[in-house]
Tab-separated table of C-alpha atoms in Angstrom:
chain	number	residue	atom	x	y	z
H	65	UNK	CA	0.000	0.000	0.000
H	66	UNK	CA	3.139	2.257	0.916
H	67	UNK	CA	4.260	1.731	-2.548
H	68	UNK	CA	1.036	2.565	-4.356
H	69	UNK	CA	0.692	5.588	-2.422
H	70	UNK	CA	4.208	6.664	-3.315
H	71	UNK	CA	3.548	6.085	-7.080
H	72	UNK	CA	0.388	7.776	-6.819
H	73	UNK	CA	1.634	10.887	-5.202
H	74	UNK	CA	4.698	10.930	-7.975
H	75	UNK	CA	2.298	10.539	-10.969
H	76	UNK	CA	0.202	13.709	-9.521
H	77	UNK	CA	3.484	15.879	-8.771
H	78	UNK	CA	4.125	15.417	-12.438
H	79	UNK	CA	0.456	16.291	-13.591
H	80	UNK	CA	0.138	19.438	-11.396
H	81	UNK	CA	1.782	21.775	-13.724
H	82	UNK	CA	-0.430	20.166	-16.471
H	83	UNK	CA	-3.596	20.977	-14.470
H	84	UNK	CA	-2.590	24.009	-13.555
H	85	UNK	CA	-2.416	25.353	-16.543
H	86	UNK	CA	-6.155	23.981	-17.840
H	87	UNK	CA	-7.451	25.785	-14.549
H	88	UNK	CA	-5.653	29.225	-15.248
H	89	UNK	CA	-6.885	28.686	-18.946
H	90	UNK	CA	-10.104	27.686	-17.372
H	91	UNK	CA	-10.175	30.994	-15.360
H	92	UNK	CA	-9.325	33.234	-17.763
H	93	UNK	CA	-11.840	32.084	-20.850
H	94	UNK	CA	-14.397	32.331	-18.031
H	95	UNK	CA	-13.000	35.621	-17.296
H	96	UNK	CA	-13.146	36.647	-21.064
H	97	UNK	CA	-17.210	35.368	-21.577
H	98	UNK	CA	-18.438	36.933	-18.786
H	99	UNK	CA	-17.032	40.192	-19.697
H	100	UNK	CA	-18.952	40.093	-23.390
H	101	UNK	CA	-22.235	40.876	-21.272
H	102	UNK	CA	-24.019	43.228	-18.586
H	103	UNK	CA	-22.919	42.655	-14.636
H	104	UNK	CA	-26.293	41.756	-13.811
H	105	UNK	CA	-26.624	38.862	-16.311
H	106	UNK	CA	-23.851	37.017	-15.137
H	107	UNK	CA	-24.693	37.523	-11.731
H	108	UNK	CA	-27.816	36.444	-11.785
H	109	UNK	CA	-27.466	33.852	-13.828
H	110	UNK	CA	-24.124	31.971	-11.915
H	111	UNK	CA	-26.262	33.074	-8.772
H	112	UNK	CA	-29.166	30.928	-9.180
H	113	UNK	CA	-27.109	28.370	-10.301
H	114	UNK	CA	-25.044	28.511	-7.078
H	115	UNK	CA	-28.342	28.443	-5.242
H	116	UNK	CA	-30.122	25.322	-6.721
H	117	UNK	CA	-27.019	23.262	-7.143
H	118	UNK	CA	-24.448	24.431	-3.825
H	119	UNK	CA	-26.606	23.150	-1.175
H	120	UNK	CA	-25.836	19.588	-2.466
H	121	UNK	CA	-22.395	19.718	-2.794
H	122	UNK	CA	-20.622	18.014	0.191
H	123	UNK	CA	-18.877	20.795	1.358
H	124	UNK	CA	-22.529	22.548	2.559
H	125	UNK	CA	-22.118	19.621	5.272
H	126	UNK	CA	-19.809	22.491	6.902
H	127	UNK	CA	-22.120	25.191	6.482
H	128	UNK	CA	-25.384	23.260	8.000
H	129	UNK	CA	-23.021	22.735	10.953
H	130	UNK	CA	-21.608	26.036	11.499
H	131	UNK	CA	-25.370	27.685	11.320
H	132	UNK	CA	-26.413	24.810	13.882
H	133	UNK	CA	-24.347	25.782	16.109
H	134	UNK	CA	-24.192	29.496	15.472
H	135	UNK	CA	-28.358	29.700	15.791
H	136	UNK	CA	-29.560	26.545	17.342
H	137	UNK	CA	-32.894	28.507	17.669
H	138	UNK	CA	-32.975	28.405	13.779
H	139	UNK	CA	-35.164	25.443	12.045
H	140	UNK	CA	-33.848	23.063	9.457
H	141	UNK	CA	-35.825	24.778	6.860
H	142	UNK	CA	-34.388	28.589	8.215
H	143	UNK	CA	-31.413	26.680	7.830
H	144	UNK	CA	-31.567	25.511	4.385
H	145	UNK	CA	-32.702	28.429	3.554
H	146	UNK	CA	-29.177	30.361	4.663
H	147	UNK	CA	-27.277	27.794	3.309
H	148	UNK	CA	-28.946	28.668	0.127
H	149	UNK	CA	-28.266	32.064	0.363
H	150	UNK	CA	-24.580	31.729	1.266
H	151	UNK	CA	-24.064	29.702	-2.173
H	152	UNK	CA	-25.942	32.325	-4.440
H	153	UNK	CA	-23.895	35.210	-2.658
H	154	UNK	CA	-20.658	33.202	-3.180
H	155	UNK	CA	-21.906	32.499	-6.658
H	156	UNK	CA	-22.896	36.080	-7.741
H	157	UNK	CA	-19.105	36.789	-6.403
H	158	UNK	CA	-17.302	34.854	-8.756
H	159	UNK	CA	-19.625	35.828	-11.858
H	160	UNK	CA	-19.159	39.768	-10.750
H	161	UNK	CA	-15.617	39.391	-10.439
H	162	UNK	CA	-14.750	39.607	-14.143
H	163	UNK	CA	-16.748	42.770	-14.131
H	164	UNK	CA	-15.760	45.062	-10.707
H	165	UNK	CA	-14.273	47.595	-12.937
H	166	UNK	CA	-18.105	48.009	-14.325
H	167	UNK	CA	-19.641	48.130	-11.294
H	168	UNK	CA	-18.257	50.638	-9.114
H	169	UNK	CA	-20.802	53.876	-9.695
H	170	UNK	CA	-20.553	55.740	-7.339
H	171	UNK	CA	-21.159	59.585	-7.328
H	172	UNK	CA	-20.967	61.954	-4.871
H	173	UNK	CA	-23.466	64.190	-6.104
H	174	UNK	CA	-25.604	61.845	-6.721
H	175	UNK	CA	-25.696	59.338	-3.673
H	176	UNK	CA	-27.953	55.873	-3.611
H	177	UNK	CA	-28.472	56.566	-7.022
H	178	UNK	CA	-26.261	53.801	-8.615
H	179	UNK	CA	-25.379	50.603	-8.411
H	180	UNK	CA	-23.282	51.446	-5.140
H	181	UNK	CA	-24.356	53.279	-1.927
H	182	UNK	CA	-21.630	54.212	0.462
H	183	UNK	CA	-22.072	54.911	3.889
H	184	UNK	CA	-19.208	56.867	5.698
H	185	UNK	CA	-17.802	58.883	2.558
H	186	UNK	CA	-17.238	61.418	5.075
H	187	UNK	CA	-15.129	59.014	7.154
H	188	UNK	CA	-12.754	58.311	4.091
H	189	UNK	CA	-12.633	62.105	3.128
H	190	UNK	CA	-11.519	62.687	6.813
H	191	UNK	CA	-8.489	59.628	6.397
H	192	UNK	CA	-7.806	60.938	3.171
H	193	UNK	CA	-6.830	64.223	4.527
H	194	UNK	CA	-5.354	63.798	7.831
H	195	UNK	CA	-2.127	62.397	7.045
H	196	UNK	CA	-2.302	59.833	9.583
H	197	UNK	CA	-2.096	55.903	8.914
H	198	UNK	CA	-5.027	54.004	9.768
H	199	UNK	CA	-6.203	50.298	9.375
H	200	UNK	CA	-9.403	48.508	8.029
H	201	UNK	CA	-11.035	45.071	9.273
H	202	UNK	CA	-13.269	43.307	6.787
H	203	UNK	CA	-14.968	40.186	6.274
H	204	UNK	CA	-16.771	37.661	3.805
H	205	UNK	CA	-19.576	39.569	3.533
H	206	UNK	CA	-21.723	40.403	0.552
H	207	UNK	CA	-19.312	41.636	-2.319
H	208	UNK	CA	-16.031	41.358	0.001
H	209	UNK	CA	-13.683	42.270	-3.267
H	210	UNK	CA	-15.391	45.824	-3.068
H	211	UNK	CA	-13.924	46.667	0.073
H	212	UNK	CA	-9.985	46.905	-1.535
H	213	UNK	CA	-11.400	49.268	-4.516
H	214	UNK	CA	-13.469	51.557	-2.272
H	215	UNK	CA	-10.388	53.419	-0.741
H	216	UNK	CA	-8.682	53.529	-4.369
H	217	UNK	CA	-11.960	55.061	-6.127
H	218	UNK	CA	-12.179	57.757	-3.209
H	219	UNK	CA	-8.747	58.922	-2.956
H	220	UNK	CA	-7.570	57.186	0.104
H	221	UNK	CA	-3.717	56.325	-0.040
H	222	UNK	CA	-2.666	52.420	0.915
H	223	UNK	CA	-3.312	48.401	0.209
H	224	UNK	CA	-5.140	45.077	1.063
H	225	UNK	CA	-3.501	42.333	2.351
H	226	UNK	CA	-4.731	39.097	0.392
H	227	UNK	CA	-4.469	35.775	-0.140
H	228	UNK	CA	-3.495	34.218	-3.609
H	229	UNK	CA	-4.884	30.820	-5.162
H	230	UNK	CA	-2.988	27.634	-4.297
H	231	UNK	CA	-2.816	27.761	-7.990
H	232	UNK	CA	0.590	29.570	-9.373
H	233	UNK	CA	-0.912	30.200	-12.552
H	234	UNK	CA	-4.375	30.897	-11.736
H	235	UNK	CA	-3.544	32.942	-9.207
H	236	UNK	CA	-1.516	35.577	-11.652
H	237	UNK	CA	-4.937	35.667	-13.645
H	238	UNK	CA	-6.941	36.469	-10.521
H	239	UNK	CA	-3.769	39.131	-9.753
H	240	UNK	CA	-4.138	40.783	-12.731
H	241	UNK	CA	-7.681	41.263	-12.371
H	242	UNK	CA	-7.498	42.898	-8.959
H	243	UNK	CA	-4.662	44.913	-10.176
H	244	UNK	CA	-7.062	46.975	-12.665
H	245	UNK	CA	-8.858	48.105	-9.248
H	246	UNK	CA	-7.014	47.533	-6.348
H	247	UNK	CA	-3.925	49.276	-5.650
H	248	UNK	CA	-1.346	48.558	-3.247
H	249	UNK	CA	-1.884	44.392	-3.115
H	250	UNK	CA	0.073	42.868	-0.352
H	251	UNK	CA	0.090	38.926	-1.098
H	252	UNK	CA	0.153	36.833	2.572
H	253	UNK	CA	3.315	35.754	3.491
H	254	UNK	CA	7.003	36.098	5.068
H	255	UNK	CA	7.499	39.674	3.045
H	256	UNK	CA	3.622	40.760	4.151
H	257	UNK	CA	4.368	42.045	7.505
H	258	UNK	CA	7.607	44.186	6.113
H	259	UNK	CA	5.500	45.862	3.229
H	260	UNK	CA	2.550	46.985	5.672
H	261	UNK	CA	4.644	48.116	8.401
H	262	UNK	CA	6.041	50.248	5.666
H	263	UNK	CA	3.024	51.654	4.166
H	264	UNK	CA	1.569	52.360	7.838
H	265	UNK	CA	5.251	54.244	8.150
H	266	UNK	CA	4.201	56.320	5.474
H	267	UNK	CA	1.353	57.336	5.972
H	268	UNK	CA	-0.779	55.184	4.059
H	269	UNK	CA	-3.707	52.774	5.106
H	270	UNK	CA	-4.499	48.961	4.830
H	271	UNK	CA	-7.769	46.564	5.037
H	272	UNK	CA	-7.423	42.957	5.705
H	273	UNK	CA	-10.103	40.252	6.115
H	274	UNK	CA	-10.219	39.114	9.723
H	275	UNK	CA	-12.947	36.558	10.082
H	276	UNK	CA	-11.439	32.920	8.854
H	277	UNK	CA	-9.330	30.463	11.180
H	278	UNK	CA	-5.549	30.993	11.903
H	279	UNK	CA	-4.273	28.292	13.712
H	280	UNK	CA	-1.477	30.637	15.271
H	281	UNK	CA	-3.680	33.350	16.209
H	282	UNK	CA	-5.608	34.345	18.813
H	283	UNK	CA	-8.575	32.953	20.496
H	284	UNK	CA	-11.557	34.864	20.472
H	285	UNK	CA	-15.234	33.777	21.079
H	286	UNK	CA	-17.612	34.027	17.921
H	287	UNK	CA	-21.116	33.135	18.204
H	288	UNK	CA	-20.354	31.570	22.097
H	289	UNK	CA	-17.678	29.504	20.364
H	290	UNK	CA	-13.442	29.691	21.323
H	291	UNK	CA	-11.953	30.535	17.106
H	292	UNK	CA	-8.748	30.894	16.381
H	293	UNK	CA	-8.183	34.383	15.027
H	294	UNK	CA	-5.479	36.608	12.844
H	295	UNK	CA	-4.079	38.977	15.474
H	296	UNK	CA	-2.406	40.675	12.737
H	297	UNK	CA	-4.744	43.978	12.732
H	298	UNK	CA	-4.777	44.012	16.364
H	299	UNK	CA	-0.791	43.974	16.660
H	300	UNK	CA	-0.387	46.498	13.698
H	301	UNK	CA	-2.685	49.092	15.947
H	302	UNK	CA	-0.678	48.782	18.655
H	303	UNK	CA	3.034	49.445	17.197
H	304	UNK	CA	1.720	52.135	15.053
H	305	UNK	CA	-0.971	53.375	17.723
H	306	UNK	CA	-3.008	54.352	14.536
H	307	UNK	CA	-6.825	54.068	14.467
H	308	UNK	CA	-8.640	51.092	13.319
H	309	UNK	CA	-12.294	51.205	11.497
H	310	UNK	CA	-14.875	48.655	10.238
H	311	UNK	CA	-15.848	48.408	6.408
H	312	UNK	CA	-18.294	45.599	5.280
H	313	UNK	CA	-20.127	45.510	1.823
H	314	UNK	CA	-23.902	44.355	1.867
H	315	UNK	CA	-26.017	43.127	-1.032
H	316	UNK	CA	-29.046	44.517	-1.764
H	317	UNK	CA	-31.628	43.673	-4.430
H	318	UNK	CA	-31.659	44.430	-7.815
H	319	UNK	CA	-27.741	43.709	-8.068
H	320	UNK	CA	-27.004	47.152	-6.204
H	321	UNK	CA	-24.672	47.170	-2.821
H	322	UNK	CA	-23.936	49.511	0.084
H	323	UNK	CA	-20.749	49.933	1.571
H	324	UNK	CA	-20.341	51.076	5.000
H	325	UNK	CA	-17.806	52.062	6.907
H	326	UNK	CA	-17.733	52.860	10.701
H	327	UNK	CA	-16.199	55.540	12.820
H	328	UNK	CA	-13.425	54.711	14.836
H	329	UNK	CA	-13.918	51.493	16.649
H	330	UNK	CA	-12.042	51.898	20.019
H	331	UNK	CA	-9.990	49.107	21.321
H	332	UNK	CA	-9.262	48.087	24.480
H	333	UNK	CA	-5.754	48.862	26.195
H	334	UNK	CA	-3.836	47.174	28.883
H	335	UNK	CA	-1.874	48.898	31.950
H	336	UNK	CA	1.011	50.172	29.806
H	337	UNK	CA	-2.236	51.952	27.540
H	338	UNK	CA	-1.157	50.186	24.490
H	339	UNK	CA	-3.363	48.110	22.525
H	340	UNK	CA	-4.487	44.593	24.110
H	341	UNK	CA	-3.848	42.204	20.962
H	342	UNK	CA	-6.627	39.898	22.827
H	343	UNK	CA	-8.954	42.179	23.556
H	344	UNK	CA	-8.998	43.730	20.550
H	345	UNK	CA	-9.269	40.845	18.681
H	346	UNK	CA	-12.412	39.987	20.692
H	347	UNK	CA	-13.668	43.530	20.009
H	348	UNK	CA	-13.111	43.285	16.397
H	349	UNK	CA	-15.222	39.816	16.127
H	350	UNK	CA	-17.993	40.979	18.354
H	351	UNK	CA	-18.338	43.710	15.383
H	352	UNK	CA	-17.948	40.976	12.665
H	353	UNK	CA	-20.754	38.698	14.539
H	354	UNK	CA	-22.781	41.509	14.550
H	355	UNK	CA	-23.049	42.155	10.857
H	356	UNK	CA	-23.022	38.086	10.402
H	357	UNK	CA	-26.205	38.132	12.642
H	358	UNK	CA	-27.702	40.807	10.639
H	359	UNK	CA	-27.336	39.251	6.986
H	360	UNK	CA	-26.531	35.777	7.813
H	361	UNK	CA	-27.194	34.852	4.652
H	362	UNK	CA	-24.274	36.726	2.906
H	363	UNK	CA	-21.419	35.524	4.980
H	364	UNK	CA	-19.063	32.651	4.052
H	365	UNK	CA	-20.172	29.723	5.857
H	366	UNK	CA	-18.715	27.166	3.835
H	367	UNK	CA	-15.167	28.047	5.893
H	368	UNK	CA	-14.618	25.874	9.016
H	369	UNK	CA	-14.089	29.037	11.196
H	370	UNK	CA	-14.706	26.768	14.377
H	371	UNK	CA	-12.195	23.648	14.296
């Protein structure tokens, strides 16, 4: 069996280039159709697919568990219908990602108007202006992508921290999408926490999801359950004593989305009045679970935050 194993694992070492290349191909002739028509077809055409066909895909084993446990007040129905909701969200995601340089509309003058609604544009103009750094927390809600192209579209100087596909070659597809839109990429890795220290030095400001597992992290309780969190943000705040705000991006009907971002969201300090990496953290989630709670439908539930 040893031997087999070994054979098997040397036959797919010398296939993975060959796959990765069909995938990147894959990625970018999907890229190319869905481009040839309106945002809202292929959104709402992948969506509906994603919501008739995800909920049977093994993986939505996850999900039903997570929203068990996250509302065991909920009914199996309540919760079929989430899990539902979760795959047309993710779905809509990956047919409006070929298109995000088409559907950012926002005017000023004009506000709730377009496809976009922004909440907070005063916040940003404030950021923009004071020549301070300041830091973001996110999470895989509605739209997510949106998030790293808000600050670009209104001026505000700085990055995203991301993560890129497992695939090498897929993954410089998907970066030369976001590069069209989203300035100031910072891929995860060794190098990561150089380049944002950096930026932060200078001025600038950076976003970065904050709601999946990280087994190194920090624990903090999310829906009345101990998750291993990025401390990342929390740290940052604390060497750079630099303010930290919320940003989230909700979907709304007829393919339109409002992004809002909050004030200032105070963290808690220890004796020394520096940051508390901990109790930040916790702060930071207690937000996250908050908007979760509110749309529960457009958050990722397919991750196993809770392991």
């Amino acid at each position: 069996m040893g031997t087999a194993k070994r054979i098997w694992r040397r036959v797919m070492r010398r296939m993975q280039p060959a796959f990765d290349t069909f995938v990147a191909g894959y990625v970018r002739v999907s890229i190319w159709w869905m481009r040839l028509f309106p945002a809202s077809w292929s959104s709402n055409i992948i969506g509906n697919l994603g919501r008739w066909f995800g909920p049977w895909f093994l993986v939505s084993k996850v999900a039903r568990c997570n929203l068990r446990a996250a509302f065991p007040e909920k009914s199996p129905r309540e919760i079929e219908a989430i899990v539902a909701g979760c795959w047309e969200n993710l779905a809509r995601m990956a047919g409006e990602f070929a298109v995000l340089d088409r559907i950012w509309d926002y005017d000023p003058a004009n506000p709730g108007k377009g496809t976009i609604e922004l909440v907070g544009a005063d916040i940003m103009a404030r950021l923009r202006d004071d020549g301070r750094p300041a830091l973001f927390f996110t999470a895989h809600t509605g739209n997510w992508e949106l998030n790293a192209i808000t600050g670009e579209k209104l001026g505000v100087r700085g990055g995203v921290l991301y993560r890129a596909p497992n695939n090498q070659k897929a993954a410089e597809v998907v970066l030369a999408m976001r590069e069209k839109t989203m300035p100031g990429l910072i891929r995860a890795g060794r190098a990561a926490g150089r380049q944002m220290a950096q930026m932060l030095e200078d001025g600038q400001h950076l976003g970065m999801l904050v709601d999946q597992h990280w087994g190194q992290g920090v624990t903090v309780q999310f829906f009345g359950r101990p998750a291993a969190t990025n401390p990342t943000l929390a740290r940052l705040a604390r060497q750079f004593d630099c303010p930290v705000h919320g940003m989230r991006v909700i979907r709304l009907p007829k393919n339109r989305f409002r992004i809002e971002i909050t004030e200032e969201v105070h963290l808690p300090r220890d004796a020394e009045g520096k940051i508390d990496v901990q109790d930040a953290m916790q702060t930071v989630s207690s937000v996250i679970e908050d908007w979760v709670r509110e749309y529960p439908e457009q958050w990722l539930w397919l991750h196993r935050r809770w392991r």
